[in-house]
CSV table of C-alpha atoms and ligand atoms in Angstrom, one decimal:
chain,number,residue,atom,x,y,z
A,1,MET,CA,32.5,13.3,-13.2
A,2,LYS,CA,30.3,16.3,-12.7
A,3,ILE,CA,27.1,15.6,-10.7
A,4,SER,CA,24.3,18.2,-11.0
A,5,ALA,CA,23.8,20.7,-8.2
A,6,SER,CA,20.2,19.5,-7.5
A,7,ILE,CA,21.4,15.9,-7.1
A,8,ARG,CA,24.5,16.9,-5.1
A,9,SER,CA,22.2,18.6,-2.6
A,10,LEU,CA,19.7,15.8,-2.5
A,11,LYS,CA,19.8,13.8,0.7
A,12,PRO,CA,19.4,10.0,0.4
A,13,SER,CA,16.3,8.5,1.9
A,14,ALA,CA,16.9,8.3,5.7
A,15,THR,CA,14.7,5.3,6.2
A,16,ILE,CA,16.4,3.3,3.5
A,17,ALA,CA,19.8,4.4,4.9
A,18,ALA,CA,18.7,3.3,8.4
A,19,ALA,CA,17.6,-0.1,7.1
A,20,ALA,CA,20.9,-0.5,5.2
A,21,LYS,CA,22.9,0.2,8.4
A,22,ALA,CA,20.9,-2.5,10.2
A,23,LYS,CA,21.5,-4.9,7.4
A,24,GLU,CA,25.3,-4.2,7.5
A,25,LEU,CA,25.3,-5.3,11.1
A,26,LYS,CA,23.1,-8.4,10.3
A,27,ASN,CA,25.6,-9.3,7.6
A,28,LYS,CA,28.3,-9.5,10.3
A,29,GLY,CA,26.2,-12.2,11.9
A,30,VAL,CA,24.6,-10.0,14.6
A,31,LYS,CA,20.9,-10.5,15.5
A,32,VAL,CA,19.3,-7.1,14.8
A,33,TYR,CA,15.8,-6.1,16.1
A,34,GLU,CA,14.7,-4.2,13.0
A,35,PHE,CA,11.9,-1.6,13.2
A,36,THR,CA,13.0,0.8,10.5
A,37,LEU,CA,11.1,-0.3,7.4
A,38,GLY,CA,7.7,1.1,6.4
A,39,GLU,CA,6.4,-2.1,4.8
A,40,PRO,CA,3.9,-4.8,5.9
A,41,ASP,CA,5.7,-8.0,6.9
A,42,PHE,CA,2.9,-10.1,5.3
A,43,THR,CA,3.2,-11.9,2.0
A,44,THR,CA,1.0,-10.5,-0.8
A,45,PRO,CA,-2.3,-12.4,-0.7
A,46,GLN,CA,-2.4,-15.6,-2.8
A,47,HIS,CA,-5.2,-14.5,-5.2
A,48,ILE,CA,-3.2,-11.4,-6.1
A,49,GLN,CA,-0.1,-13.5,-6.8
A,50,ASP,CA,-2.2,-15.8,-8.9
A,51,ALA,CA,-3.5,-12.9,-11.0
A,52,ALA,CA,0.1,-11.9,-11.7
A,53,ILE,CA,1.0,-15.4,-12.8
A,54,ALA,CA,-2.1,-15.6,-15.0
A,55,ALA,CA,-1.2,-12.2,-16.6
A,56,MET,CA,2.3,-13.4,-17.5
A,57,LYS,CA,0.9,-16.6,-19.0
A,58,ALA,CA,-1.7,-14.6,-21.0
A,59,GLY,CA,1.2,-12.7,-22.5
A,60,HIS,CA,0.8,-9.4,-20.7
A,61,THR,CA,4.5,-8.9,-20.7
A,62,HIS,CA,4.7,-5.9,-23.0
A,63,TYR,CA,4.7,-2.1,-22.7
A,64,THR,CA,1.3,-0.7,-21.7
A,65,PRO,CA,-0.1,2.8,-22.1
A,66,SER,CA,2.2,5.1,-20.1
A,67,GLY,CA,-0.4,6.1,-17.5
A,68,GLY,CA,-1.6,2.5,-16.9
A,69,ILE,CA,-4.0,0.1,-18.6
A,70,ALA,CA,-7.7,1.0,-18.9
A,71,GLU,CA,-8.8,-2.0,-16.7
A,72,LEU,CA,-6.7,-0.8,-13.8
A,73,LYS,CA,-7.8,2.8,-14.1
A,74,GLN,CA,-11.4,1.5,-14.1
A,75,ALA,CA,-10.7,-0.7,-11.0
A,76,ILE,CA,-9.3,2.3,-9.2
A,77,CYS,CA,-12.4,4.4,-10.1
A,78,SER,CA,-14.7,1.6,-8.9
A,79,ALA,CA,-12.8,1.1,-5.6
A,80,TYR,CA,-13.1,4.9,-4.8
A,81,GLU,CA,-16.8,4.8,-5.7
A,82,ARG,CA,-17.3,1.7,-3.5
A,83,ASP,CA,-15.2,2.9,-0.5
A,84,HIS,CA,-15.8,6.7,-0.6
A,85,GLY,CA,-18.7,7.4,-3.0
A,86,LEU,CA,-16.2,9.4,-5.2
A,87,GLN,CA,-16.8,9.4,-8.9
A,88,TYR,CA,-13.6,9.6,-10.8
A,89,GLN,CA,-13.2,9.0,-14.6
A,90,PRO,CA,-10.3,7.0,-15.9
A,91,SER,CA,-9.0,10.2,-17.5
A,92,GLU,CA,-8.6,11.6,-14.0
A,93,VAL,CA,-6.3,8.7,-12.9
A,94,LEU,CA,-2.6,8.1,-13.5
A,95,VAL,CA,-1.0,4.8,-12.5
A,96,SER,CA,2.7,5.1,-11.5
A,97,ASN,CA,5.6,3.0,-10.2
A,98,GLY,CA,4.4,3.4,-6.6
A,99,ALA,CA,2.9,6.4,-4.7
A,100,LYS,CA,6.4,7.9,-4.3
A,101,HIS,CA,6.6,8.2,-8.1
A,102,SER,CA,3.1,9.7,-8.2
A,103,ILE,CA,4.3,12.4,-5.7
A,104,HIS,CA,7.4,13.1,-7.8
A,105,ASN,CA,5.2,13.4,-10.9
A,106,LEU,CA,2.8,15.7,-9.2
A,107,LEU,CA,5.5,18.0,-7.8
A,108,THR,CA,7.4,18.1,-11.1
A,109,ALA,CA,4.2,18.8,-13.1
A,110,THR,CA,3.1,21.7,-10.8
A,111,CYS,CA,6.0,23.3,-9.0
A,112,GLU,CA,8.9,25.4,-10.0
A,113,PRO,CA,11.5,27.8,-8.5
A,114,GLY,CA,9.8,30.7,-6.7
A,115,ASP,CA,6.8,28.5,-5.6
A,116,GLU,CA,6.2,27.5,-2.0
A,117,VAL,CA,4.9,24.1,-0.9
A,118,ILE,CA,3.3,23.8,2.6
A,119,ILE,CA,4.3,20.7,4.5
A,120,PRO,CA,2.9,19.8,7.9
A,121,THR,CA,5.8,18.6,10.1
A,122,PRO,CA,6.7,15.8,11.0
A,123,TYR,CA,6.5,14.8,7.4
A,124,TRP,CA,7.3,11.7,5.4
A,125,VAL,CA,11.1,11.7,4.5
A,126,SER,CA,10.6,12.2,0.7
A,127,TYR,CA,8.3,15.2,0.8
A,128,SER,CA,10.8,17.9,1.4
A,129,ALA,CA,13.5,16.3,-0.8
A,130,LEU,CA,11.2,15.9,-3.8
A,131,VAL,CA,9.9,19.5,-3.4
A,132,GLU,CA,13.5,20.8,-3.4
A,133,LEU,CA,14.3,18.8,-6.6
A,134,THR,CA,11.7,21.0,-8.4
A,135,GLY,CA,13.5,24.2,-7.1
A,136,ALA,CA,10.4,25.2,-5.1
A,137,THR,CA,10.7,26.0,-1.4
A,138,PRO,CA,9.2,23.7,1.3
A,139,VAL,CA,7.4,25.7,4.0
A,140,MET,CA,7.3,23.6,7.1
A,141,VAL,CA,4.3,23.9,9.5
A,142,ASP,CA,5.3,22.5,12.9
A,143,THR,CA,2.7,20.4,14.6
A,144,THR,CA,2.9,19.2,18.2
A,145,GLU,CA,2.4,16.0,20.2
A,146,GLU,CA,-0.3,17.8,22.2
A,147,SER,CA,-2.3,18.3,19.0
A,148,GLY,CA,-1.8,14.7,18.0
A,149,PHE,CA,0.5,16.0,15.3
A,150,CYS,CA,-2.3,17.4,13.3
A,151,MET,CA,-2.0,20.8,11.6
A,152,SER,CA,-4.8,23.2,12.4
A,153,ALA,CA,-6.7,25.1,9.8
A,154,GLU,CA,-5.3,28.3,11.4
A,155,GLN,CA,-1.8,27.1,11.0
A,156,PHE,CA,-2.5,26.2,7.4
A,157,GLU,CA,-4.0,29.6,6.7
A,158,SER,CA,-1.2,31.5,8.2
A,159,ALA,CA,1.4,29.6,6.1
A,160,ILE,CA,-0.4,30.6,2.8
A,161,THR,CA,1.3,33.4,0.7
A,162,GLU,CA,0.8,34.5,-2.9
A,163,LYS,CA,3.6,32.0,-3.7
A,164,THR,CA,1.8,29.0,-2.3
A,165,ARG,CA,1.5,26.4,-5.0
A,166,LEU,CA,0.5,23.2,-3.1
A,167,MET,CA,-0.1,21.8,0.4
A,168,MET,CA,1.0,18.2,1.1
A,169,LEU,CA,-1.3,16.4,3.5
A,170,ASN,CA,-0.6,12.9,4.7
A,171,ASN,CA,-3.5,11.3,6.5
A,172,PRO,CA,-3.0,8.9,8.2
A,173,CYS,CA,0.6,10.1,8.6
A,174,ASN,CA,4.0,8.5,8.3
A,175,PRO,CA,5.9,9.0,10.7
A,176,THR,CA,3.4,10.0,13.5
A,177,GLY,CA,0.4,7.7,12.8
A,178,ALA,CA,-1.8,10.9,13.1
A,179,ALA,CA,-5.3,10.3,11.8
A,180,TYR,CA,-7.0,13.7,11.3
A,181,PRO,CA,-10.4,14.0,13.0
A,182,VAL,CA,-13.1,14.7,10.4
A,183,LYS,CA,-13.8,18.1,11.9
A,184,ALA,CA,-10.1,19.1,11.6
A,185,LEU,CA,-10.1,17.9,8.0
A,186,GLU,CA,-13.2,19.9,7.2
A,187,ALA,CA,-11.7,23.0,8.6
A,188,ILE,CA,-8.5,22.5,6.5
A,189,ALA,CA,-10.7,21.9,3.4
A,190,GLN,CA,-12.6,25.1,4.0
A,191,VAL,CA,-9.3,27.1,4.0
A,192,ALA,CA,-8.1,25.3,0.9
A,193,VAL,CA,-11.3,26.2,-1.0
A,194,GLU,CA,-11.5,29.8,0.3
A,195,ARG,CA,-7.9,30.5,-0.4
A,196,ASP,CA,-7.9,28.4,-3.6
A,197,VAL,CA,-4.9,26.1,-2.7
A,198,LEU,CA,-4.2,22.8,-4.4
A,199,VAL,CA,-3.8,20.0,-1.9
A,200,MET,CA,-2.0,16.7,-2.4
A,201,SER,CA,-3.8,14.2,-0.1
A,202,ASP,CA,-1.5,11.2,0.4
A,203,GLU,CA,-4.0,8.6,1.6
A,204,ILE,CA,-1.8,5.5,1.3
A,205,TYR,CA,-2.5,4.3,4.8
A,206,GLU,CA,-6.3,4.8,4.6
A,207,LYS,CA,-7.1,1.2,5.2
A,208,LEU,CA,-5.0,1.0,8.4
A,209,ILE,CA,-7.2,2.9,10.9
A,210,TYR,CA,-7.6,1.9,14.5
A,211,GLU,CA,-10.4,2.0,17.0
A,212,GLY,CA,-11.4,5.6,18.0
A,213,SER,CA,-10.2,7.0,14.6
A,214,GLU,CA,-12.0,7.5,11.4
A,215,PHE,CA,-10.9,8.0,7.8
A,216,ARG,CA,-12.5,10.3,5.2
A,217,SER,CA,-11.0,11.0,1.8
A,218,LEU,CA,-10.2,14.7,1.5
A,219,PRO,CA,-12.2,15.4,-1.7
A,220,THR,CA,-15.4,14.1,0.0
A,221,LEU,CA,-15.3,16.8,2.7
A,222,ARG,CA,-16.6,19.9,1.0
A,223,GLU,CA,-17.9,21.2,-2.2
A,224,GLY,CA,-15.0,22.7,-4.2
A,225,MET,CA,-12.5,20.4,-2.6
A,226,TRP,CA,-12.7,17.8,-5.4
A,227,ASP,CA,-11.2,20.1,-8.0
A,228,ARG,CA,-8.4,21.3,-5.6
A,229,THR,CA,-7.3,17.8,-4.5
A,230,VAL,CA,-4.9,15.3,-6.0
A,231,VAL,CA,-5.3,12.1,-4.1
A,232,VAL,CA,-2.2,9.9,-4.0
A,233,SER,CA,-2.4,6.3,-2.9
A,234,GLY,CA,-1.4,2.8,-4.0
A,235,VAL,CA,-1.5,-0.9,-3.2
A,236,SER,CA,1.8,-1.1,-1.2
A,237,LYS,CA,0.5,-0.8,2.4
A,238,ALA,CA,-3.1,-2.1,2.2
A,239,TYR,CA,-2.4,-5.2,0.2
A,240,ALA,CA,1.2,-5.9,1.3
A,241,MET,CA,2.5,-5.1,-2.2
A,242,THR,CA,5.5,-2.8,-1.6
A,243,GLY,CA,7.7,-4.7,-4.1
A,244,TRP,CA,5.2,-4.6,-6.9
A,245,ARG,CA,5.5,-0.8,-7.3
A,246,ILE,CA,2.0,0.3,-8.1
A,247,GLY,CA,0.6,3.7,-7.0
A,248,TRP,CA,-1.7,6.3,-8.4
A,249,ALA,CA,-2.8,9.9,-8.5
A,250,MET,CA,-6.3,11.1,-9.1
A,251,GLY,CA,-7.4,14.6,-9.6
A,252,PRO,CA,-8.4,17.2,-12.2
A,253,ALA,CA,-7.7,15.9,-15.7
A,254,GLU,CA,-5.4,18.8,-16.7
A,255,VAL,CA,-2.9,18.0,-13.9
A,256,ILE,CA,-3.2,14.2,-14.5
A,257,LYS,CA,-2.5,14.8,-18.2
A,258,ALA,CA,0.6,16.8,-17.4
A,259,MET,CA,1.8,14.1,-15.1
A,260,ASP,CA,1.2,11.5,-17.7
A,261,LYS,CA,3.2,13.4,-20.3
A,262,LEU,CA,6.2,13.5,-17.8
A,263,GLN,CA,5.8,9.8,-17.0
A,264,SER,CA,5.8,8.9,-20.7
A,265,GLN,CA,9.2,10.4,-21.2
A,266,GLU,CA,10.5,9.3,-17.8
A,267,THR,CA,9.6,5.6,-17.3
A,268,SER,CA,7.2,4.6,-20.1
A,269,ASN,CA,4.7,2.6,-18.0
A,270,PRO,CA,4.4,0.9,-14.6
A,271,CYS,CA,5.2,-2.9,-14.7
A,272,SER,CA,2.5,-4.6,-16.8
A,273,ILE,CA,2.3,-7.7,-14.6
A,274,SER,CA,2.0,-5.7,-11.4
A,275,GLN,CA,-0.9,-3.7,-13.0
A,276,TYR,CA,-2.8,-6.9,-13.4
A,277,ALA,CA,-2.0,-7.9,-9.8
A,278,ALA,CA,-3.3,-4.5,-8.7
A,279,ILE,CA,-6.6,-5.1,-10.5
A,280,ALA,CA,-7.0,-8.4,-8.5
A,281,ALA,CA,-6.2,-6.5,-5.3
A,282,LEU,CA,-8.8,-3.8,-5.9
A,283,ASN,CA,-11.6,-6.0,-7.5
A,284,GLY,CA,-11.0,-9.1,-5.5
A,285,PRO,CA,-12.1,-10.1,-2.0
A,286,GLN,CA,-11.2,-7.4,0.6
A,287,GLU,CA,-11.1,-9.6,3.7
A,288,CYS,CA,-7.3,-9.9,3.5
A,289,VAL,CA,-7.0,-6.2,4.1
A,290,GLU,CA,-9.1,-6.4,7.3
A,291,GLU,CA,-7.2,-9.5,8.5
A,292,MET,CA,-3.9,-7.6,8.2
A,293,ARG,CA,-5.3,-4.5,9.8
A,294,LYS,CA,-6.5,-6.5,12.8
A,295,GLU,CA,-3.1,-8.0,13.2
A,296,PHE,CA,-1.5,-4.5,13.1
A,297,ALA,CA,-4.1,-3.4,15.7
A,298,VAL,CA,-3.0,-6.1,18.1
A,299,ARG,CA,0.6,-5.1,17.7
A,300,ARG,CA,-0.3,-1.4,18.1
A,301,GLU,CA,-1.9,-2.2,21.5
A,302,TYR,CA,1.2,-4.1,22.6
A,303,VAL,CA,3.5,-1.2,21.4
A,304,LEU,CA,1.4,1.4,23.3
A,305,GLU,CA,1.5,-0.7,26.5
A,306,ARG,CA,5.3,-1.0,26.2
A,307,LEU,CA,5.7,2.7,25.4
A,308,ARG,CA,3.7,3.7,28.4
A,309,ALA,CA,6.1,1.7,30.6
A,310,LEU,CA,9.3,3.3,29.2
A,311,PRO,CA,11.0,5.8,31.4
A,312,GLN,CA,10.7,9.5,30.4
A,313,VAL,CA,9.3,8.9,26.9
A,314,THR,CA,6.3,10.8,25.6
A,315,PHE,CA,4.1,10.2,22.5
A,316,ALA,CA,0.8,10.7,20.8
A,317,GLU,CA,-1.1,7.5,20.2
A,318,PRO,CA,-1.2,6.6,16.5
A,319,GLY,CA,-4.7,6.5,15.1
A,320,GLY,CA,-3.5,4.9,11.8
A,321,ALA,CA,-0.6,3.5,9.8
A,322,PHE,CA,1.9,1.2,11.6
A,323,TYR,CA,4.3,3.6,13.3
A,324,ALA,CA,4.9,4.7,16.9
A,325,PHE,CA,6.7,8.1,17.1
A,326,PHE,CA,8.0,8.9,20.5
A,327,ASN,CA,10.1,11.6,22.2
A,328,VAL,CA,13.4,10.5,23.8
A,329,ALA,CA,14.9,13.9,24.3
A,330,ALA,CA,14.7,13.6,28.1
A,331,HIS,CA,17.5,11.0,27.8
A,332,PHE,CA,19.9,13.3,26.0
A,333,GLY,CA,23.0,14.3,27.9
A,334,ARG,CA,23.2,11.2,30.1
A,335,PRO,CA,24.9,7.9,29.6
A,336,LEU,CA,22.8,5.2,27.8
A,337,GLY,CA,23.3,1.5,27.2
A,338,GLY,CA,27.1,1.0,27.1
A,339,GLY,CA,27.7,4.3,28.8
A,340,LYS,CA,27.6,6.6,25.7
A,341,VAL,CA,26.2,10.1,26.2
A,342,VAL,CA,24.0,11.1,23.3
A,343,ASP,CA,22.7,14.6,22.5
A,344,ASN,CA,20.3,14.1,19.6
A,345,ALA,CA,18.0,11.5,18.1
A,346,SER,CA,20.4,10.5,15.3
A,347,ASP,CA,23.1,9.7,17.8
A,348,PHE,CA,20.5,8.0,20.0
A,349,CYS,CA,19.6,5.7,17.1
A,350,THR,CA,23.2,4.9,16.3
A,351,ALA,CA,24.0,4.1,20.0
A,352,LEU,CA,20.8,2.0,20.3
A,353,LEU,CA,21.8,0.0,17.2
A,354,GLU,CA,25.4,-0.5,18.2
A,355,GLU,CA,24.8,-1.2,21.9
A,356,ALA,CA,21.4,-3.0,21.9
A,357,HIS,CA,21.1,-4.0,18.2
A,358,VAL,CA,17.7,-2.3,18.0
A,359,ALA,CA,17.1,-0.3,14.8
A,360,LEU,CA,14.8,2.7,14.8
A,361,VAL,CA,14.7,5.8,12.5
A,362,THR,CA,15.7,9.2,13.8
A,363,GLY,CA,13.1,11.9,14.0
A,364,ASP,CA,15.6,14.3,12.4
A,365,ALA,CA,14.7,12.6,9.1
A,366,PHE,CA,11.1,13.7,9.5
A,367,GLY,CA,11.8,17.2,10.6
A,368,ALA,CA,11.2,16.3,14.3
A,369,PRO,CA,14.4,16.5,16.4
A,370,GLY,CA,14.1,14.6,19.7
A,371,TYR,CA,11.8,11.9,18.3
A,372,VAL,CA,12.4,8.4,17.0
A,373,ARG,CA,10.1,6.2,14.8
A,374,LEU,CA,9.4,2.6,15.4
A,375,SER,CA,7.6,0.6,12.7
A,376,PHE,CA,5.4,-2.2,14.2
A,377,ALA,CA,5.0,-3.9,10.8
A,378,THR,CA,6.9,-6.8,12.3
A,379,ASP,CA,6.1,-9.9,14.3
A,380,MET,CA,5.2,-9.9,18.0
A,381,GLU,CA,8.3,-11.9,19.0
A,382,THR,CA,10.6,-9.3,17.5
A,383,LEU,CA,8.5,-6.5,19.0
A,384,LYS,CA,8.8,-8.1,22.5
A,385,ALA,CA,12.5,-8.7,22.3
A,386,GLY,CA,13.1,-5.2,20.8
A,387,PHE,CA,11.2,-3.5,23.6
A,388,ASP,CA,13.0,-5.5,26.3
A,389,ARG,CA,16.3,-4.3,24.8
A,390,LEU,CA,15.1,-0.7,24.4
A,391,GLU,CA,13.8,-0.6,28.0
A,392,ALA,CA,17.2,-1.9,29.3
A,393,PHE,CA,19.1,0.6,27.1
A,394,LEU,CA,17.1,3.5,28.6
A,395,SER,CA,17.2,2.2,32.1
A,396,ALA,CA,20.9,1.3,32.2
B,1,PLP,C1,3.3,8.6,3.5
B,1,PLP,C2,3.8,7.7,2.4
B,1,PLP,N1,3.5,8.0,1.1
B,1,PLP,C3,3.9,7.3,0.1
B,1,PLP,C4,4.7,6.2,0.3
B,1,PLP,C5,5.2,5.5,-1.0
B,1,PLP,O1,4.6,4.2,-1.2
B,1,PLP,P1,4.9,3.4,-2.5
B,1,PLP,O2,5.8,4.2,-3.3
B,1,PLP,O3,5.4,2.1,-2.1
B,1,PLP,O4,3.5,3.3,-3.2
B,1,PLP,C6,5.0,5.8,1.6
B,1,PLP,C7,5.9,4.6,1.8
B,1,PLP,O5,6.5,4.4,2.8
B,1,PLP,C8,4.6,6.6,2.6
B,1,PLP,O6,4.9,6.2,3.9
């Protein structure tokens, strides 16, 4: 069987692969302390589940318009007006099967061989892989722990060439948790407007912001930014709805229309029942979002306290999302846990899983060698036991 060259060179998602490895060990009856998955451990709030059941009973079990039902598009527009003062029209919104699908649609609709796409690094695993699928070239801009993993406007500007087609910003960021200060975002927006660069602003973690950080949606920052931004987001993280697969893209109608054309050929429509559930999420009571955020904030404090106590580990405090991203390179070249010497973050994660049964994701997957990612979207008991084991592994 011949597999196409683009799929042969496509790497499988490293986070999904790490979770699968942990699961394999679990299936053998081993208790695994699992910190790989980027999904809230909470159940979808009851009123959202009820709306899905009601939708099924009302017969909403058929195909819908390819880009999503009008009521959901309107609910998305109303939510952005309520939360950010942004005025989008339903024709500027496309609902997809999760934000990941929105990103794929956007890249496929706008990029082709010869184009360059600027990606601040560390980046979310799928960014570079999805850019490569279009034949365009990812241009990585390395950020540092010292800068809180935020790309500066100067770095952005010096990466722009006449081939630049798009810049992919993720704020707050997976894997680093970086939440861009408003001033830094304004400076980036200024460059985008002056140099006329289209920006994808992946804001899927916008509701998960912690004390000391602030979130502003990119198109609000500067005149001229609205028509150069495609906002990508969804219900997965804010409403604990990862399995429902509803995400969206919002931006200039011309781009959205092109993405809709692709989606109509590709998947028809996002799940009808999930679309009704998403309406309930966006239009319904928002207290559940804050309750979950508060719980994440408590876990984040605990994680930071434990990270500070780990030997020779450095990190930048995450201002948003639910990840801790820390550097373990000082431990390379010496025996760890069961006496194994590791030389890189991937081997570190393998040894940690095999010896201590703690599952993290290697920074190599995010373009950040020497780092590992821990998701704190898990209960305190698991966090405590996991950190005890990690500490023992590093100290052995
Ligand atoms: C930065 C970022 N963008 C997009 C997504 C995709 O979310 P979904 O496809 O569940 O809407 C994720 C999920 O982990 C993410 O971390």
